[in-house]
Amino acid sequence: MALDHPMSRTASQQQAITVQYDAAHRRGLATGCDVRSHMSHSAQPLVIRFGRLGDTLLLQPMLRRLHARYVQPCHVLARGRYAAELYQGHPDVADMLVLDAHHQPFVLSPEQWHVVHQLRRMRDVPVYVAELQPTSLARIRFLLKMAGIPDRHCVFLEHIPLPPDSHWIEHLLQLADATPPAFHSAFGHVACMTSAVPELVVSPQERADCDQWLIHRQLAGHPLVLLQAANKRTVRWNGVRKASDDDKSWPIEHWTRVVAAINTQWPDARILLCGSPAEARYLETIRATMAQSGVEVVARDLPVPRLKALLAIAHSMISVDTGPAHMAATMGCPLVVMFGSGPLSYWAPRGASPDAVRVLGGPPRQRVDAIAPDEVIAAWRGLPLRAPPSSRVEAGLTSMALT
């Protein structure tokens, strides 16, 4: 299938429309490429990705660019209820279609039947498939076929070459710059320059919920340092994975030293062990082993909307490479993130303030446990200061569309 992409256009074809989105767009005040030759056409693109939390968040710059190119916000088909929570009220997202169990056989999955029914209403929209995992990609192709969406309406990330040392976001933006063959005449000439930094929005309701939760947990007014010790591999159906089998596992004694350093520098701080509800028992074990003051497990209390709001006011986060680390960078929370074997050039979290993200580890080191506690402590102490929660709440800054 031939794809139209800016890199393959001649100079005469590249009568491109260039627009730089500003803060007005991020607050939903801009509608896209504000050019007369473009405004006569609009469409509502569909973006599909069956990733985890971090993968879904990293779609955002692509959604922004597609919103700019096609004038209208995107439909998104994603995996997991967290995807809908992540993009609730986001100006680049029109609606979310969610699959919790996309690997189930189609004949046994009413959820997939419903998605196909919804997709049949989108037979005339440009479709962007941002998936590379073979099993998920095969299921996406099957769902599109069942919905009657032709290949000429689609572009696939697997057909977009990735330049060396490029970030995943750049790969997705290259996909967003491509045009499905069926839409070439209307949109093939449209190119938009938009930010490559993800942005999320905290609603007033999410802010109020977080504020009430902080009061209920007696955390309001304290500097809040978030620790993300677990990752998607840590807890399996049959228990905690052995550390030797997990390149993102960091020893409890290392976390204990970090917590001691935080308590020394910020005696009034509250150190919150974050994670999913399934990780709560594991985190309780870490807390008990640490035997440090001011440490609380909040994994059962952090749905995605509350975590967004919490990251908007927290003092800082220290995390292994996982989805909440990407959320922290996006929300402007000063972050130290530890990588194992994952390439930093491809996966490092991005935020509006690069100085607020300190990345440790990665190749040639192959495991997070090769990172010494002193490295993490030094990186945390070097993070830029952020206003304490109490002053941010009083100033009404727990909710923001980051600029």
Coordinates of C-alpha atoms in Angstrom, one line a residue:
M1 CA 0.0 0.0 0.0
A2 CA 1.4 3.4 -1.0
L3 CA 1.5 6.0 1.7
D4 CA 1.6 9.7 1.3
H5 CA 4.3 11.1 3.7
P6 CA 6.0 14.5 3.8
M7 CA 9.4 12.8 3.4
S8 CA 8.3 11.3 0.1
R9 CA 6.8 14.5 -1.4
T10 CA 8.4 16.6 -4.1
A11 CA 8.8 20.4 -3.7
S12 CA 5.7 21.0 -5.8
Q13 CA 3.6 18.6 -3.8
Q14 CA 4.8 20.1 -0.5
Q15 CA 2.6 23.1 -0.6
A16 CA 2.3 22.6 3.1
I17 CA 0.4 24.4 5.7
T18 CA 2.4 25.0 8.8
V19 CA 1.0 25.9 12.1
Q20 CA 2.5 26.1 15.6
Y21 CA 0.0 25.2 18.3
D22 CA 0.2 27.5 21.3
A23 CA -1.4 27.5 24.7
A24 CA -4.8 28.4 23.3
H25 CA -5.0 25.1 21.5
R26 CA -4.1 23.2 24.7
R27 CA -7.0 24.8 26.4
G28 CA -9.4 23.8 23.6
L29 CA -9.5 27.3 22.1
A30 CA -7.9 26.5 18.7
T31 CA -9.5 24.3 16.1
G32 CA -6.5 23.2 14.0
C33 CA -4.6 24.5 11.1
D34 CA -6.0 28.0 10.7
V35 CA -5.5 28.3 6.9
R36 CA -8.3 29.1 4.4
S37 CA -7.3 26.3 1.9
H38 CA -7.6 23.8 4.8
M39 CA -10.8 24.9 6.5
S40 CA -13.0 23.7 3.7
H41 CA -12.1 20.1 4.7
S42 CA -12.4 18.3 8.0
A43 CA -12.5 14.7 9.2
Q44 CA -12.4 13.0 12.6
P45 CA -9.5 10.5 12.5
L46 CA -9.5 7.2 14.4
V47 CA -6.3 6.3 16.3
I48 CA -5.8 2.7 17.5
R49 CA -3.3 1.4 20.0
F50 CA -3.5 -1.5 22.4
G51 CA -0.8 -0.4 24.8
R52 CA -0.4 0.0 28.6
L53 CA -0.7 3.3 30.5
G54 CA 2.6 4.8 29.3
D55 CA 2.0 3.7 25.7
T56 CA -1.4 5.3 25.7
L57 CA -0.1 8.6 27.2
L58 CA 2.6 8.8 24.6
L59 CA -0.1 8.9 21.9
Q60 CA -1.0 12.5 22.9
P61 CA 1.4 14.4 20.7
M62 CA 0.2 12.4 17.8
L63 CA -3.5 13.1 18.7
R64 CA -2.6 16.8 18.9
R65 CA -1.1 16.8 15.4
L66 CA -4.0 14.8 13.9
H67 CA -6.4 17.3 15.5
A68 CA -4.5 20.1 13.8
R69 CA -4.3 18.3 10.4
Y70 CA -7.9 17.2 10.2
V71 CA -9.5 20.1 12.2
Q72 CA -11.5 17.8 14.4
P73 CA -10.5 15.8 17.5
C74 CA -9.8 12.1 17.3
H75 CA -11.7 9.0 18.0
V76 CA -9.4 6.6 20.0
L77 CA -9.6 2.8 20.3
A78 CA -7.4 1.7 23.2
R79 CA -6.9 -1.0 25.7
G80 CA -8.0 -0.7 29.3
R81 CA -10.4 1.6 31.2
Y82 CA -7.4 3.7 32.2
A83 CA -7.3 5.0 28.7
A84 CA -10.7 6.7 29.0
E85 CA -9.7 8.1 32.4
L86 CA -6.4 9.4 31.1
Y87 CA -8.1 11.4 28.3
Q88 CA -11.3 12.4 30.0
G89 CA -12.1 15.9 28.8
H90 CA -9.0 16.2 26.6
P91 CA -9.4 18.7 23.7
D92 CA -7.7 16.4 21.2
V93 CA -10.0 13.4 22.0
A94 CA -13.6 13.3 20.8
D95 CA -14.4 9.9 22.3
M96 CA -12.8 6.7 23.5
L97 CA -13.6 3.1 22.5
V98 CA -12.1 0.7 25.1
L99 CA -11.3 -3.0 25.0
D100 CA -10.4 -4.6 28.3
A101 CA -9.7 -8.1 26.8
H102 CA -8.8 -7.8 23.1
H103 CA -7.1 -11.2 23.0
Q104 CA -10.3 -13.1 23.7
P105 CA -11.8 -15.1 20.8
F106 CA -14.1 -12.8 18.9
V107 CA -17.1 -15.2 19.0
L108 CA -16.9 -15.1 22.8
S109 CA -16.4 -11.4 23.3
P110 CA -19.5 -9.1 23.3
E111 CA -17.1 -6.3 24.0
Q112 CA -15.5 -6.8 20.6
W113 CA -18.9 -7.1 18.9
H114 CA -19.7 -3.7 20.4
V115 CA -16.5 -2.2 19.2
V116 CA -17.1 -3.5 15.6
H117 CA -20.6 -2.0 15.7
Q118 CA -19.0 1.4 16.6
L119 CA -16.3 1.1 14.0
R120 CA -18.9 0.5 11.3
R121 CA -19.9 4.1 11.9
M122 CA -16.4 5.2 11.1
R123 CA -16.0 3.7 7.6
D124 CA -15.4 7.1 6.1
V125 CA -12.7 8.4 8.5
P126 CA -8.9 8.2 8.2
V127 CA -7.5 5.4 10.5
Y128 CA -4.1 5.5 12.1
V129 CA -2.9 2.2 13.6
A130 CA -0.1 3.0 16.1
E131 CA 0.6 -0.7 17.0
L132 CA 3.7 -2.8 16.4
Q133 CA 3.0 -5.8 18.6
P134 CA 2.2 -8.7 16.2
T135 CA -0.7 -10.3 18.1
S136 CA -2.4 -7.0 18.8
L137 CA -1.8 -5.8 15.2
A138 CA -3.4 -9.0 13.9
R139 CA -6.5 -8.4 16.1
I140 CA -6.8 -4.8 15.0
R141 CA -6.7 -5.8 11.3
F142 CA -9.4 -8.4 12.0
L143 CA -11.6 -5.8 13.8
L144 CA -11.2 -3.3 10.9
K145 CA -12.1 -6.0 8.4
M146 CA -15.2 -7.0 10.4
A147 CA -16.2 -3.3 10.5
G148 CA -15.8 -3.0 6.7
I149 CA -13.1 -0.4 6.9
P150 CA -10.9 -0.7 3.7
D151 CA -7.1 -0.6 3.7
R152 CA -7.2 2.6 1.6
H153 CA -8.6 4.4 4.7
C154 CA -5.7 3.3 6.9
V155 CA -2.0 3.9 7.6
F156 CA 0.0 1.6 9.8
L157 CA 3.0 2.4 12.0
E158 CA 4.7 -0.8 10.8
H159 CA 5.0 0.9 7.4
I160 CA 6.7 4.0 8.8
P161 CA 10.5 3.8 9.0
L162 CA 12.1 4.9 12.3
P163 CA 15.3 7.0 11.9
P164 CA 18.1 5.9 14.1
D165 CA 18.1 7.2 17.8
S166 CA 14.6 8.7 17.4
H167 CA 12.1 8.7 20.2
W168 CA 8.9 6.7 20.1
I169 CA 7.0 10.0 20.0
E170 CA 8.8 11.0 16.8
H171 CA 7.9 7.7 15.3
L172 CA 4.2 8.4 16.1
L173 CA 4.4 11.9 14.7
Q174 CA 5.8 10.5 11.5
L175 CA 2.7 8.3 11.4
A176 CA 0.5 11.4 12.0
D177 CA 2.2 13.2 9.1
A178 CA 1.2 10.3 6.7
T179 CA -2.1 10.3 4.9
P180 CA -4.3 7.3 4.0
P181 CA -4.6 6.9 0.2
A182 CA -8.3 7.6 0.2
F183 CA -7.8 11.0 1.9
H184 CA -4.8 12.1 -0.2
S185 CA -6.7 14.6 -2.3
A186 CA -8.2 16.4 0.6
F187 CA -5.4 16.2 3.2
G188 CA -2.2 15.0 1.5
H189 CA -0.9 18.6 1.3
V190 CA -1.6 19.5 4.9
A191 CA 1.4 19.5 7.3
C192 CA 1.3 20.9 10.8
M193 CA 4.1 21.6 13.2
T194 CA 3.0 20.8 16.7
S195 CA 4.8 20.0 20.0
A196 CA 6.4 16.7 20.7
V197 CA 5.8 17.0 24.4
P198 CA 2.7 15.1 25.9
E199 CA 0.1 17.2 27.7
L200 CA -2.7 16.1 30.0
V201 CA -5.5 18.1 31.6
V202 CA -6.8 17.9 35.2
S203 CA -10.5 18.7 35.5
P204 CA -11.9 20.8 38.4
Q205 CA -13.7 17.6 39.6
E206 CA -10.4 15.6 39.6
R207 CA -8.7 18.4 41.4
A208 CA -11.4 18.6 44.1
D209 CA -11.4 14.8 44.5
C210 CA -7.6 14.8 45.0
D211 CA -7.8 17.7 47.5
Q212 CA -10.5 15.9 49.6
W213 CA -8.5 12.6 49.5
L214 CA -5.4 14.5 50.7
I215 CA -7.4 15.9 53.6
H216 CA -8.9 12.4 54.4
R217 CA -5.5 10.8 54.4
Q218 CA -4.0 13.7 56.5
L219 CA -1.5 14.4 53.7
A220 CA -2.6 18.0 52.9
G221 CA 0.1 20.6 53.6
H222 CA 3.0 18.1 53.5
P223 CA 5.6 17.8 50.8
L224 CA 4.7 14.7 48.9
V225 CA 7.4 12.5 47.4
L226 CA 6.0 9.6 45.3
L227 CA 7.9 6.3 44.9
Q228 CA 7.0 3.9 42.0
A229 CA 8.8 0.7 42.9
A230 CA 6.7 -1.8 40.9
N231 CA 6.2 -2.2 37.2
K232 CA 4.0 -4.3 35.0
R233 CA 6.3 -7.3 35.4
T234 CA 6.5 -7.2 39.2
V235 CA 3.3 -8.9 40.3
R236 CA 2.0 -11.9 38.4
W237 CA -1.1 -14.0 38.9
N238 CA 0.9 -16.4 41.1
G239 CA 2.8 -13.9 43.1
V240 CA 5.8 -11.5 43.0
R241 CA 8.2 -12.2 40.2
K242 CA 11.8 -13.0 41.3
A243 CA 14.0 -10.0 41.1
S244 CA 16.5 -11.9 39.0
D245 CA 13.8 -12.2 36.3
D246 CA 12.9 -8.5 36.3
D247 CA 15.5 -6.0 34.8
K248 CA 13.5 -3.1 36.4
S249 CA 13.6 -4.5 39.9
W250 CA 15.5 -2.3 42.4
P251 CA 16.4 -3.9 45.8
I252 CA 14.4 -2.9 48.9
E253 CA 17.5 -1.9 50.7
H254 CA 18.2 0.7 48.0
W255 CA 14.7 2.1 48.4
T256 CA 15.3 2.2 52.1
R257 CA 18.4 4.3 51.7
V258 CA 16.6 6.7 49.4
V259 CA 13.7 7.1 51.9
A260 CA 16.2 7.8 54.7
A261 CA 17.8 10.5 52.6
I262 CA 14.4 12.1 51.9
N263 CA 13.4 12.0 55.5
T264 CA 16.7 13.7 56.4
Q265 CA 16.2 16.5 53.9
W266 CA 12.4 16.9 54.4
P267 CA 11.4 15.7 57.9
D268 CA 7.9 16.8 57.2
A269 CA 7.5 15.0 53.9
R270 CA 5.1 12.1 53.3
I271 CA 6.5 9.4 51.1
L272 CA 3.8 7.7 49.1
L273 CA 4.3 4.2 47.6
C274 CA 2.3 4.2 44.4
G275 CA 1.2 1.5 42.1
S276 CA -1.9 -0.5 41.0
P277 CA -4.3 -2.2 43.5
A278 CA -2.7 -5.5 42.5
E279 CA 0.7 -4.2 43.7
A280 CA -0.6 -3.0 47.1
R281 CA 0.4 -6.1 49.1
Y282 CA 3.9 -6.1 47.6
L283 CA 4.3 -2.4 48.5
E284 CA 3.1 -3.1 52.1
T285 CA 5.9 -5.5 52.3
I286 CA 8.4 -2.9 51.2
R287 CA 7.0 -0.4 53.7
A288 CA 7.2 -2.8 56.6
T289 CA 10.8 -3.8 55.6
M290 CA 11.8 -0.1 55.4
A291 CA 10.6 0.7 59.0
Q292 CA 10.9 4.4 58.1
S293 CA 8.6 7.2 59.3
G294 CA 6.2 9.0 57.0
V295 CA 5.9 6.2 54.4
E296 CA 2.4 5.2 53.3
V297 CA 1.0 2.8 50.7
V298 CA -1.6 4.5 48.5
A299 CA -1.8 1.9 45.7
R300 CA -5.5 1.1 46.4
D301 CA -6.4 4.8 46.4
L302 CA -4.9 6.0 43.0
P303 CA -7.2 5.6 40.0
V304 CA -5.8 7.5 37.0
P305 CA -7.8 10.7 37.5
R306 CA -6.6 11.1 41.1
L307 CA -3.0 10.2 40.1
K308 CA -3.0 12.9 37.5
A309 CA -4.2 15.5 40.0
L310 CA -1.7 14.2 42.6
L311 CA 1.2 14.5 40.1
A312 CA 0.2 18.0 39.4
I313 CA 1.0 19.0 43.0
A314 CA 3.6 16.5 44.3
H315 CA 7.0 17.6 45.3
S316 CA 8.7 14.9 43.2
M317 CA 8.6 11.3 42.1
I318 CA 11.3 8.6 42.0
S319 CA 10.3 5.7 39.7
V320 CA 11.4 2.7 37.7
D321 CA 10.7 2.9 34.0
T322 CA 6.9 2.6 33.9
G323 CA 3.7 4.4 32.9
P324 CA 3.3 6.6 36.0
A325 CA 6.8 8.0 35.3
H326 CA 5.7 9.2 32.0
M327 CA 2.6 10.7 33.7
A328 CA 4.9 12.5 36.2
A329 CA 7.0 14.1 33.4
T330 CA 3.8 15.1 31.6
M331 CA 2.3 16.8 34.6
G332 CA 5.5 18.7 35.4
C333 CA 6.3 16.7 38.5
P334 CA 10.1 16.7 39.1
L335 CA 11.2 13.1 38.3
V336 CA 14.0 10.7 38.7
V337 CA 13.4 7.6 36.6
M338 CA 15.6 4.4 36.5
F339 CA 15.9 2.4 33.3
G340 CA 17.0 -1.2 32.8
S341 CA 17.7 -2.5 29.3
G342 CA 15.3 -0.1 27.5
P343 CA 16.9 2.4 25.2
L344 CA 16.7 5.9 26.6
S345 CA 16.6 7.5 23.2
Y346 CA 13.4 5.7 22.4
W347 CA 11.6 5.6 25.8
A348 CA 12.8 8.4 28.1
P349 CA 9.9 10.4 29.6
R350 CA 9.3 13.9 28.2
G351 CA 8.0 16.9 30.0
A352 CA 7.6 20.6 29.4
S353 CA 10.6 21.3 31.6
P354 CA 13.5 19.0 30.5
D355 CA 15.5 19.9 33.7
A356 CA 12.8 18.4 35.8
V357 CA 13.4 14.9 34.4
R358 CA 16.6 13.0 35.4
V359 CA 17.1 9.7 33.7
L360 CA 19.5 7.1 35.1
G361 CA 20.6 3.7 33.8
G362 CA 19.8 2.3 30.4
P363 CA 22.4 0.7 28.0
P364 CA 25.1 -0.4 28.4
R365 CA 23.7 -1.2 31.8
Q366 CA 21.1 -3.9 31.5
R367 CA 19.4 -3.8 34.9
V368 CA 18.0 -1.2 37.2
D369 CA 19.8 -2.9 40.2
A370 CA 23.1 -1.7 38.6
I371 CA 22.1 1.8 39.7
A372 CA 23.5 2.7 43.1
P373 CA 21.3 4.4 45.7
D374 CA 23.8 7.4 45.9
E375 CA 23.1 8.1 42.2
V376 CA 19.4 8.3 42.8
I377 CA 19.8 10.4 45.9
A378 CA 22.1 12.8 44.1
A379 CA 19.7 13.1 41.1
W380 CA 16.7 13.7 43.4
R381 CA 18.6 16.4 45.3
G382 CA 19.4 18.0 42.0
L383 CA 15.8 18.3 40.8
P384 CA 14.3 21.8 40.5
L385 CA 12.2 22.9 43.5
R386 CA 8.4 22.9 43.2
A387 CA 6.0 24.8 45.4
P388 CA 4.7 22.7 48.3
P389 CA 1.1 21.3 48.0
S390 CA -0.5 23.7 50.5
S391 CA 0.5 26.8 48.6
R392 CA -0.4 25.2 45.2
V393 CA -3.9 24.3 46.5
E394 CA -4.4 27.8 47.9
A395 CA -3.3 29.3 44.6
G396 CA -5.7 27.0 42.7
L397 CA -2.9 25.4 40.8
T398 CA -3.7 21.7 41.2
S399 CA -5.4 21.7 37.9
M400 CA -3.5 22.9 34.8
A401 CA -3.2 22.4 31.1
L402 CA 0.5 22.6 30.9
T403 CA 2.1 25.1 28.6

